[in-house]
CSV table of C-alpha atoms and ligand atoms in Angstrom, one decimal:
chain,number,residue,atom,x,y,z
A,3,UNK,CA,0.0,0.0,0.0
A,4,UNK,CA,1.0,3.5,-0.9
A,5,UNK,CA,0.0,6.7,0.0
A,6,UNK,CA,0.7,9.5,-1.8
A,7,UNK,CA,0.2,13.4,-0.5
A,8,UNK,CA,-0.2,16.2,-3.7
A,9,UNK,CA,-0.9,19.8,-3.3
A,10,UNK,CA,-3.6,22.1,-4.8
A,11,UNK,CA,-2.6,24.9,-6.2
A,12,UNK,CA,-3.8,28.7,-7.3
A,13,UNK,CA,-3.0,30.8,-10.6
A,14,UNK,CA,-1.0,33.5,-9.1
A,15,UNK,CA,-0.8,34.8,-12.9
A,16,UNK,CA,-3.1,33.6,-15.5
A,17,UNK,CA,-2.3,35.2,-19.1
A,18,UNK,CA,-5.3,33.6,-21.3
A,19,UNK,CA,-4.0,34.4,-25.2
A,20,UNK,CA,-6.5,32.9,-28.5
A,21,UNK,CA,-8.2,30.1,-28.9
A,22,UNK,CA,-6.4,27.6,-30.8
A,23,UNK,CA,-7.2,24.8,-33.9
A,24,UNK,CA,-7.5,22.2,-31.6
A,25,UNK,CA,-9.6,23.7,-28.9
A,26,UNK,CA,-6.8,25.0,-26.2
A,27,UNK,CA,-5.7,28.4,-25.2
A,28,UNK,CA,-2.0,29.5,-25.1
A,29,UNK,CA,-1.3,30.3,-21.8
A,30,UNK,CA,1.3,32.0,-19.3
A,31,UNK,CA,0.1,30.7,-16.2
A,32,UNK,CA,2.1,30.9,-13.0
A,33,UNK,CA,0.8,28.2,-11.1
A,34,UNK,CA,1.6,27.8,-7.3
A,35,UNK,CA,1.5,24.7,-5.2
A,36,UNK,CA,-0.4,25.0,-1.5
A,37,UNK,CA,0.1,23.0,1.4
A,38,UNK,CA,-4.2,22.4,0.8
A,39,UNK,CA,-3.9,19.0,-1.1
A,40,UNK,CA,-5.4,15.9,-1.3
A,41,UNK,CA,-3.9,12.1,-0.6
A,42,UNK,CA,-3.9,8.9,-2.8
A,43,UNK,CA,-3.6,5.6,-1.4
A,44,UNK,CA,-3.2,2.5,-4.1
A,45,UNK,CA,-3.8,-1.0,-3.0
A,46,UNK,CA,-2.3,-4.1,-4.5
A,47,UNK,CA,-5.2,-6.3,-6.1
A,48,UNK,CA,-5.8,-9.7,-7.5
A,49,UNK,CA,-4.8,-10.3,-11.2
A,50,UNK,CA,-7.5,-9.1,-13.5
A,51,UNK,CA,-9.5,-6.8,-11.2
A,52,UNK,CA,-9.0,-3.9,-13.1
A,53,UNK,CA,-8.8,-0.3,-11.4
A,54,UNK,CA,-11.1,0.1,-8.5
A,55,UNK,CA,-11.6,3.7,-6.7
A,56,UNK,CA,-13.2,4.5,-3.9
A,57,UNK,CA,-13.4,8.8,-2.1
A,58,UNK,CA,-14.1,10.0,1.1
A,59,UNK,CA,-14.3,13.4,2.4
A,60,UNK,CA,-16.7,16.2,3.0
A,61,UNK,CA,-17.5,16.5,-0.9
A,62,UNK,CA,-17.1,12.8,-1.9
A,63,UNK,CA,-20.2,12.6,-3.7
A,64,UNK,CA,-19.3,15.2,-6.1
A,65,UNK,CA,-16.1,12.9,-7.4
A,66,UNK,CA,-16.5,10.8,-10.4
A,67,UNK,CA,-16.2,7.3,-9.5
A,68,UNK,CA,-16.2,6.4,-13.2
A,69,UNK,CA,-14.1,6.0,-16.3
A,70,UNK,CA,-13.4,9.8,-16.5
A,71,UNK,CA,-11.7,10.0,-13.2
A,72,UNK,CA,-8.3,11.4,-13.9
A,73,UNK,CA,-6.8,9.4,-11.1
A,74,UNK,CA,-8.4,5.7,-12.6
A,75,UNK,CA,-7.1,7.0,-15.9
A,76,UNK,CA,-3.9,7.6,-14.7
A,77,UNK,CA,-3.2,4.1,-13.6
A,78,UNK,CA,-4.4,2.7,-16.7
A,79,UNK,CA,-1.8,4.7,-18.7
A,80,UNK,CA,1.0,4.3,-16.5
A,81,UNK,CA,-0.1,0.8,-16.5
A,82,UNK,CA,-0.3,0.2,-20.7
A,83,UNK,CA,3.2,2.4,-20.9
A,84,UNK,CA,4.8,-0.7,-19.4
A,85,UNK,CA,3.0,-3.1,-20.3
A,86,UNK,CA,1.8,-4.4,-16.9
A,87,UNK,CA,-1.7,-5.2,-15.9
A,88,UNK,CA,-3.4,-2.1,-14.3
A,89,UNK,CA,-4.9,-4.3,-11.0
A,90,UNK,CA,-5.2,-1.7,-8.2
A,91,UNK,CA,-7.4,-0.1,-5.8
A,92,UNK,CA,-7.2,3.6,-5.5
A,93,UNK,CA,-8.8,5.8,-2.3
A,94,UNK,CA,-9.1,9.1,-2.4
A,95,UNK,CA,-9.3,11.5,0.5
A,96,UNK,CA,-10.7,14.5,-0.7
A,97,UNK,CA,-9.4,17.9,0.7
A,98,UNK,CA,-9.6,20.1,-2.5
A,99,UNK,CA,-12.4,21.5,-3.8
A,100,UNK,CA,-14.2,19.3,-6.6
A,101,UNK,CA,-14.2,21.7,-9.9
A,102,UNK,CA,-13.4,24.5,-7.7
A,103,UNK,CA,-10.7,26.0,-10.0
A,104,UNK,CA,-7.6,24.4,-8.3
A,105,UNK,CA,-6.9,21.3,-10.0
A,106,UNK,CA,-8.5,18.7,-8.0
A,107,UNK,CA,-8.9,15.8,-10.0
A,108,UNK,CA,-5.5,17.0,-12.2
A,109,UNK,CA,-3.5,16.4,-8.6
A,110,UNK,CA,-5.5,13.2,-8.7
A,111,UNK,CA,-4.3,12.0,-11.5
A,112,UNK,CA,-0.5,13.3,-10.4
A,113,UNK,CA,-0.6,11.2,-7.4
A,114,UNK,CA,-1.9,7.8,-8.7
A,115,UNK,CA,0.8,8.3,-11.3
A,116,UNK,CA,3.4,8.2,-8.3
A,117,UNK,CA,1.4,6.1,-6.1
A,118,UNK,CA,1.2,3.3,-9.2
A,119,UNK,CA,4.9,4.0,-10.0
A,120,UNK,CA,5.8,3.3,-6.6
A,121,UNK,CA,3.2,0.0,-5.6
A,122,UNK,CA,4.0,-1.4,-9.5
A,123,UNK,CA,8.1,-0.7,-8.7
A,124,UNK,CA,8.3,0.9,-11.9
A,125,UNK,CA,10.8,3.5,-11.9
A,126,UNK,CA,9.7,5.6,-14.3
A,127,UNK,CA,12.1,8.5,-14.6
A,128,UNK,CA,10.4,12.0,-14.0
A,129,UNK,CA,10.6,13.0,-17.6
A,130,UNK,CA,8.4,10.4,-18.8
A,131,UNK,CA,5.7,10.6,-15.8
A,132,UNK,CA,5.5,14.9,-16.8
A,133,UNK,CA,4.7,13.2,-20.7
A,134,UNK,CA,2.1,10.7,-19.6
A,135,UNK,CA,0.6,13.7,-17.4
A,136,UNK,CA,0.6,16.2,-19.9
A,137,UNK,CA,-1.4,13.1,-21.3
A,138,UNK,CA,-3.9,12.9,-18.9
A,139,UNK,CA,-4.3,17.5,-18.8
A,140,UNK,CA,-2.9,20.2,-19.1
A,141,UNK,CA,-2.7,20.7,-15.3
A,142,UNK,CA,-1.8,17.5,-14.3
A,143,UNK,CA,2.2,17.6,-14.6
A,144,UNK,CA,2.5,20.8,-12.4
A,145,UNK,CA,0.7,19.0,-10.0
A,146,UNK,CA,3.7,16.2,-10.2
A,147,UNK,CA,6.5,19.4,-9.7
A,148,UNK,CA,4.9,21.5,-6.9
A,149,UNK,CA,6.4,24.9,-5.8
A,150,UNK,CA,6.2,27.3,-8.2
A,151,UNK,CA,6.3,26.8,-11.9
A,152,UNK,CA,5.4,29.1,-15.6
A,153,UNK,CA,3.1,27.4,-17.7
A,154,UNK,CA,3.6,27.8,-21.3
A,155,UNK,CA,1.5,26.4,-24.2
A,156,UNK,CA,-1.7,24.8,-23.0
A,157,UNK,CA,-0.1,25.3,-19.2
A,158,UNK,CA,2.1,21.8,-19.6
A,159,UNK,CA,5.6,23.1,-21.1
A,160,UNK,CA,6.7,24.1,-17.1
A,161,UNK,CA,9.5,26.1,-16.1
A,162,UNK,CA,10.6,26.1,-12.0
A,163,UNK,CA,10.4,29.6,-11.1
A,164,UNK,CA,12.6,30.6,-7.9
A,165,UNK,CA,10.7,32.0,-4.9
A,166,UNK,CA,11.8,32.8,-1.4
A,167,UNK,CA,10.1,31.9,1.7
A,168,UNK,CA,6.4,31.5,2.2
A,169,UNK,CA,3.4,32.7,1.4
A,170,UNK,CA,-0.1,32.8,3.2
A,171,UNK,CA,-3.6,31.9,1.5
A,172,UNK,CA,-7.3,31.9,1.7
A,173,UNK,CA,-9.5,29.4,-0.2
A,174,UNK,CA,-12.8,30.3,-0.2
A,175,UNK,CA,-15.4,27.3,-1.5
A,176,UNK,CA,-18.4,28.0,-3.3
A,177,UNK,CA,-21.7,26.0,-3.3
A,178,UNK,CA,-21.0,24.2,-6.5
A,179,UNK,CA,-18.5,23.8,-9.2
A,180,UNK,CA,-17.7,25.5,-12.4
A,181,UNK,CA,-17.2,23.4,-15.7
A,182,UNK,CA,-13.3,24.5,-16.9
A,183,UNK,CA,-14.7,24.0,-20.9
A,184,UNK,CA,-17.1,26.4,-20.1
A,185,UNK,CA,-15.5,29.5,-18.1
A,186,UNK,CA,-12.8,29.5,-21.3
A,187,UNK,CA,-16.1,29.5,-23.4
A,188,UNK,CA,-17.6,32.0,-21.3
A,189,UNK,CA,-13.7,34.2,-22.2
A,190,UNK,CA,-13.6,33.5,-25.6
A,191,UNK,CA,-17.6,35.3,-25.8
A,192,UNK,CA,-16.4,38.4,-23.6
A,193,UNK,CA,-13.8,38.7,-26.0
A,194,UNK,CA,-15.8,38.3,-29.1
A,195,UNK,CA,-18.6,40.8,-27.6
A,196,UNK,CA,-15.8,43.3,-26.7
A,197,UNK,CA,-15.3,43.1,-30.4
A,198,UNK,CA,-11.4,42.3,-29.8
A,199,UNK,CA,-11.7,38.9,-31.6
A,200,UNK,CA,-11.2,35.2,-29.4
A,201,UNK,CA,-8.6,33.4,-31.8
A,202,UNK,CA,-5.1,33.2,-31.9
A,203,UNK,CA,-4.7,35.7,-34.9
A,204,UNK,CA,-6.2,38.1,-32.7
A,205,UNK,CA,-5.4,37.7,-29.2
A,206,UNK,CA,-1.4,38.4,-28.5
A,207,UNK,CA,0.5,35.1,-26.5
A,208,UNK,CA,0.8,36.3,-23.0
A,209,UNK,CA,3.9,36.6,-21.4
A,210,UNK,CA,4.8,36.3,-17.7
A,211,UNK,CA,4.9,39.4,-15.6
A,212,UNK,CA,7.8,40.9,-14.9
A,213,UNK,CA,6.9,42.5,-11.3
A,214,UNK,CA,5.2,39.4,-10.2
A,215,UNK,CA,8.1,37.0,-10.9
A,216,UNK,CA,10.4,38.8,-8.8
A,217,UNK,CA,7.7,39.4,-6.1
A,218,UNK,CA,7.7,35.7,-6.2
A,219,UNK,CA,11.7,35.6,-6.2
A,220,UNK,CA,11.6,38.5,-3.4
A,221,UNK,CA,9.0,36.4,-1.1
A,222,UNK,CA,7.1,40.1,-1.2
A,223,UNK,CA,4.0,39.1,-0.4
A,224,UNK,CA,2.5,43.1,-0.8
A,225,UNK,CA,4.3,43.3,-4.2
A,226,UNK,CA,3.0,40.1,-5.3
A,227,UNK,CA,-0.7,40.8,-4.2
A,228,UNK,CA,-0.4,44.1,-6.9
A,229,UNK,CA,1.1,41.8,-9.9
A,230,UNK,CA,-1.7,38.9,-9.6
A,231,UNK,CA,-4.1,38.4,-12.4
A,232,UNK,CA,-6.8,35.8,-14.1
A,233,UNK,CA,-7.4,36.6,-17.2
A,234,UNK,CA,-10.1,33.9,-16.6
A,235,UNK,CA,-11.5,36.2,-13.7
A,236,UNK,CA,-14.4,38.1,-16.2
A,237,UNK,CA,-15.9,35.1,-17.6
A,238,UNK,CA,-16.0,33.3,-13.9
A,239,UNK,CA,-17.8,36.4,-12.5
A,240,UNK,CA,-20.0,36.9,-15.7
A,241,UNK,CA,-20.8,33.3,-15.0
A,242,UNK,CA,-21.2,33.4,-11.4
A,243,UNK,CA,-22.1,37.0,-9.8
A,244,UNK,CA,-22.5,36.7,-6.7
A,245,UNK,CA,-18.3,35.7,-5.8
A,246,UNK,CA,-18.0,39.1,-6.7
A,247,UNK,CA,-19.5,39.4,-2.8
A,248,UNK,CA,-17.0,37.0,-2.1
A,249,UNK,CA,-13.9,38.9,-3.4
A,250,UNK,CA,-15.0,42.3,-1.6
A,251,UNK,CA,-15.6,40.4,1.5
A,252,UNK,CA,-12.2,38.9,2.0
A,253,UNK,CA,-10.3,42.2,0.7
A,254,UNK,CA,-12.8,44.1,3.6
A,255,UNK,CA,-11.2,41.6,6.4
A,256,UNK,CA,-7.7,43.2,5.2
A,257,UNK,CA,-6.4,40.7,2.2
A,258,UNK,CA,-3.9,42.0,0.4
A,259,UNK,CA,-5.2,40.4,-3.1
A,260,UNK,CA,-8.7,38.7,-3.9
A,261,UNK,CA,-8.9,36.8,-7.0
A,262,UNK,CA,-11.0,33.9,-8.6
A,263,UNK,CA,-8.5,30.7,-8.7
A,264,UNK,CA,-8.1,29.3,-12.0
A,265,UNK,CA,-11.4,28.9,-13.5
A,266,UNK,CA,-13.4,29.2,-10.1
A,267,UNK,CA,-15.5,29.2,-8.4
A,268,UNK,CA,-13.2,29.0,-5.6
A,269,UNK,CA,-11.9,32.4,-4.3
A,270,UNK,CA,-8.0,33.1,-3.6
A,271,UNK,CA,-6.8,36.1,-1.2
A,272,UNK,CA,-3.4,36.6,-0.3
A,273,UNK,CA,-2.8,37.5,3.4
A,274,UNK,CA,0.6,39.9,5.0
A,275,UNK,CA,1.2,36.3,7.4
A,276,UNK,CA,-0.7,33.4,8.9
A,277,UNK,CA,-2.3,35.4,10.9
A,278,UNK,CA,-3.8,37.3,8.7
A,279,UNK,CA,-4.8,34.3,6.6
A,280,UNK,CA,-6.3,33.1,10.1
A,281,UNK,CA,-8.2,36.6,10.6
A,282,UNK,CA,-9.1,36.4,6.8
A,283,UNK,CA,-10.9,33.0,6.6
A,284,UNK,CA,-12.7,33.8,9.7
A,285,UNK,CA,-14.3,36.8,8.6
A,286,UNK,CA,-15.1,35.1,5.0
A,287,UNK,CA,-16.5,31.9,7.0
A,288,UNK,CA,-19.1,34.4,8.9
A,289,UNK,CA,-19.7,36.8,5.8
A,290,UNK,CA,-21.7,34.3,4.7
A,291,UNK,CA,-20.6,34.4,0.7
A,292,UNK,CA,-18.9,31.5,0.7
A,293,UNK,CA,-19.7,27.5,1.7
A,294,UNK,CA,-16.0,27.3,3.9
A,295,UNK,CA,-12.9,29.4,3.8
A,296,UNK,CA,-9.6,27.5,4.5
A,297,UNK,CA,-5.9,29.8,5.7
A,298,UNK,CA,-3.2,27.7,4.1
A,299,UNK,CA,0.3,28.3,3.1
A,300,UNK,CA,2.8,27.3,0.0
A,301,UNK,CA,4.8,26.6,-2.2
A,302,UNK,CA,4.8,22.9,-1.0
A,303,UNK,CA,6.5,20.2,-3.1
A,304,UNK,CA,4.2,17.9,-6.0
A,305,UNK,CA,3.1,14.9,-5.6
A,306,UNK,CA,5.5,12.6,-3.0
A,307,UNK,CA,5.2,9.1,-1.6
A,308,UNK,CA,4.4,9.4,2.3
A,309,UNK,CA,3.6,6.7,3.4
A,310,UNK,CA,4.1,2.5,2.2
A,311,UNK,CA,6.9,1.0,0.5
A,312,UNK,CA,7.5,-0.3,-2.8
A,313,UNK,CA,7.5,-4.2,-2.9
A,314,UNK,CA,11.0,-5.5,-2.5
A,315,UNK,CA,11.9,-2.0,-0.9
A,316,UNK,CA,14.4,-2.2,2.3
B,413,C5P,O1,-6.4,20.0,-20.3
B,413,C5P,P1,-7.7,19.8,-19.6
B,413,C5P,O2,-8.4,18.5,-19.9
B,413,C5P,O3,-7.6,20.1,-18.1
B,413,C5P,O4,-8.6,21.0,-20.2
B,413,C5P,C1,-10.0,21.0,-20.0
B,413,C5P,C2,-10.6,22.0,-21.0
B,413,C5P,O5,-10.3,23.3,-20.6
B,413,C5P,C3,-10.2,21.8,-22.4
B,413,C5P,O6,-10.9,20.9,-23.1
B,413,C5P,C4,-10.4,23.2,-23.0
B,413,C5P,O7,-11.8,23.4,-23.2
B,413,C5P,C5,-10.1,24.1,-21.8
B,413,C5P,N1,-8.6,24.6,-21.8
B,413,C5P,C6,-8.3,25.5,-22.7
B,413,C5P,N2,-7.0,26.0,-22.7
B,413,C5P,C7,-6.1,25.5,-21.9
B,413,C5P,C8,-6.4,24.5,-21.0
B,413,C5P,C9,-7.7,24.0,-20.9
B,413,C5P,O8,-9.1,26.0,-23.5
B,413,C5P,N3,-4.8,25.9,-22.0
């Protein structure tokens, strides 16, 4: 048995550029591990018993249990890359917010990946696990690298960016998910009404910014709270209203930055320290404009083996 810990993570920058042929955006998206993260636990099983899952949690009913779970999926490509019969049982313990905009199910998927490699004894050097999870989405292999990382093309060409110290956060859950498809849907339309055009021909690639990275390299948590961005921010709100109450209400308890996290609906706010992040959730928790509000911290590392042992392992 395995277990495997992965983090969660929020867009501290995301630079949304056209609409491509094949149905992606060309991104620069700064994505940033947090210590809020989910574990994966796989479980030896009988030849020919296939890939089995079960979830627990507070919103375990919301996880598909079925073929499109990224972390079944996962096991069954690791598993057909070598050859090897994918028999395992994977549990979930669900910490991150299902279709809350912070990769979830991609940090699902992550983890099995390590969790198989490890309970299978596979070895598979990093550079081919980052392939088989750019495979599975285009979140899925920052979820593998943790810390903090740029995001070219569809967000899976990743970079390590340096960053100092730590940084306090805010996660604030909605009542219900947002469909990813649909929120860059929802940005291509704005776009198109704005009369600025949705496609690659018309939208310039975006490029990291330059203030932000070395607020990130500074560990400045006031200078990195004035470079954030999601370009993905309008079409969430424009979709969703009422986090707009959400985002005023944590930057009224004293954040220092409120913005949507990835495709939403889950609310980020950056905090001066943990106890800011502490006085920050509270007051969001009582404002009433959000389901829960979590203070956590990062950059943590990706998805690591925490518990188990490979068989045959001293
Ligand atoms: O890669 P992933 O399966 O997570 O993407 C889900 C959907 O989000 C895509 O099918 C696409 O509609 C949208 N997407 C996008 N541009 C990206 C990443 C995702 O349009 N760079």
């Amino acid at each position: 048995m395995i277990t495997v810990r992965v983090p969660a993570k929020v867009n501290v920058q995301l630079g949304v550029g056209g609409l491509r042929a094949d149905g992606f955006h060309d991104l620069a998206n700064v994505f940033f591990a947090v210590a809020l993260g989910d574990r994966v636990t796989a479980t030896a099983a009988a030849p020919g018993a296939g890939v089995t899952l079960t979830c627990a949690g507070p919103d375990a009913d919301q996880v598909p249990l079925d073929e499109s779970n990224l972390a079944a999926r996962a096991a069954r490509l690791l598993a057909a890359h070598h050859g090897v019969a994918a028999d395992v049982h994977l549990h979930i313990d669900k910490s991150i917010p299902v279709a809350g905009g912070m990769a979830g199910g991609s940090a699902d998927g992550a983890a099995a990946l390590v969790a198989c490699d490890a309970l299978w004894d596979l070895a598979t050097p990093q550079a081919v696990l980052l392939d088989l999870a750019a495979e599975l989405g285009s979140d899925v292999p920052f979820a593998l690298l943790g810390g903090v990382a740029l995001g070219r093309g569809r967000g899976e060409l990743l970079e390590e960016l340096p960053v100092a110290g730590s940084f306090h956060w805010v996660f604030a859950v909605a009542e219900g998910g947002l469909s990813t498809p649909a929120v860059f849907r929802e940005c291509d339309r704005l776009r198109e009404e704005a009369g600025t055009g949705s496609g690659v021909d018309r939208v310039p690639t975006p490029d990291p910014s330059a203030a932000l990275l070395a607020a990130l390299a500074g560990g400045d948590p006031v200078a990195l709270a004035a470079a954030v961005g999601n370009d993905l921010q309008a079409a969430a709100l424009s979709l969703r209203p009422a986090l707009a109450d959400c985002l005023d209400a944590g930057l009224a308890a004293g954040a220092l930055a409120a913005l949507v996290s990835g495709s939403g609906p889950t609310c980020a706010f950056l905090a001066k320290d943990a106890a800011g992040a502490e006085a920050v959730a509270a007051a969001l928790t009582a404002s009433g404009t959000c389901r829960a509000a979590h203070a956590t911290h990062g950059p943590v590392p990706g998805a690591r083996v925490i518990a188990g042992a490979a068989p045959g392992a001293d």
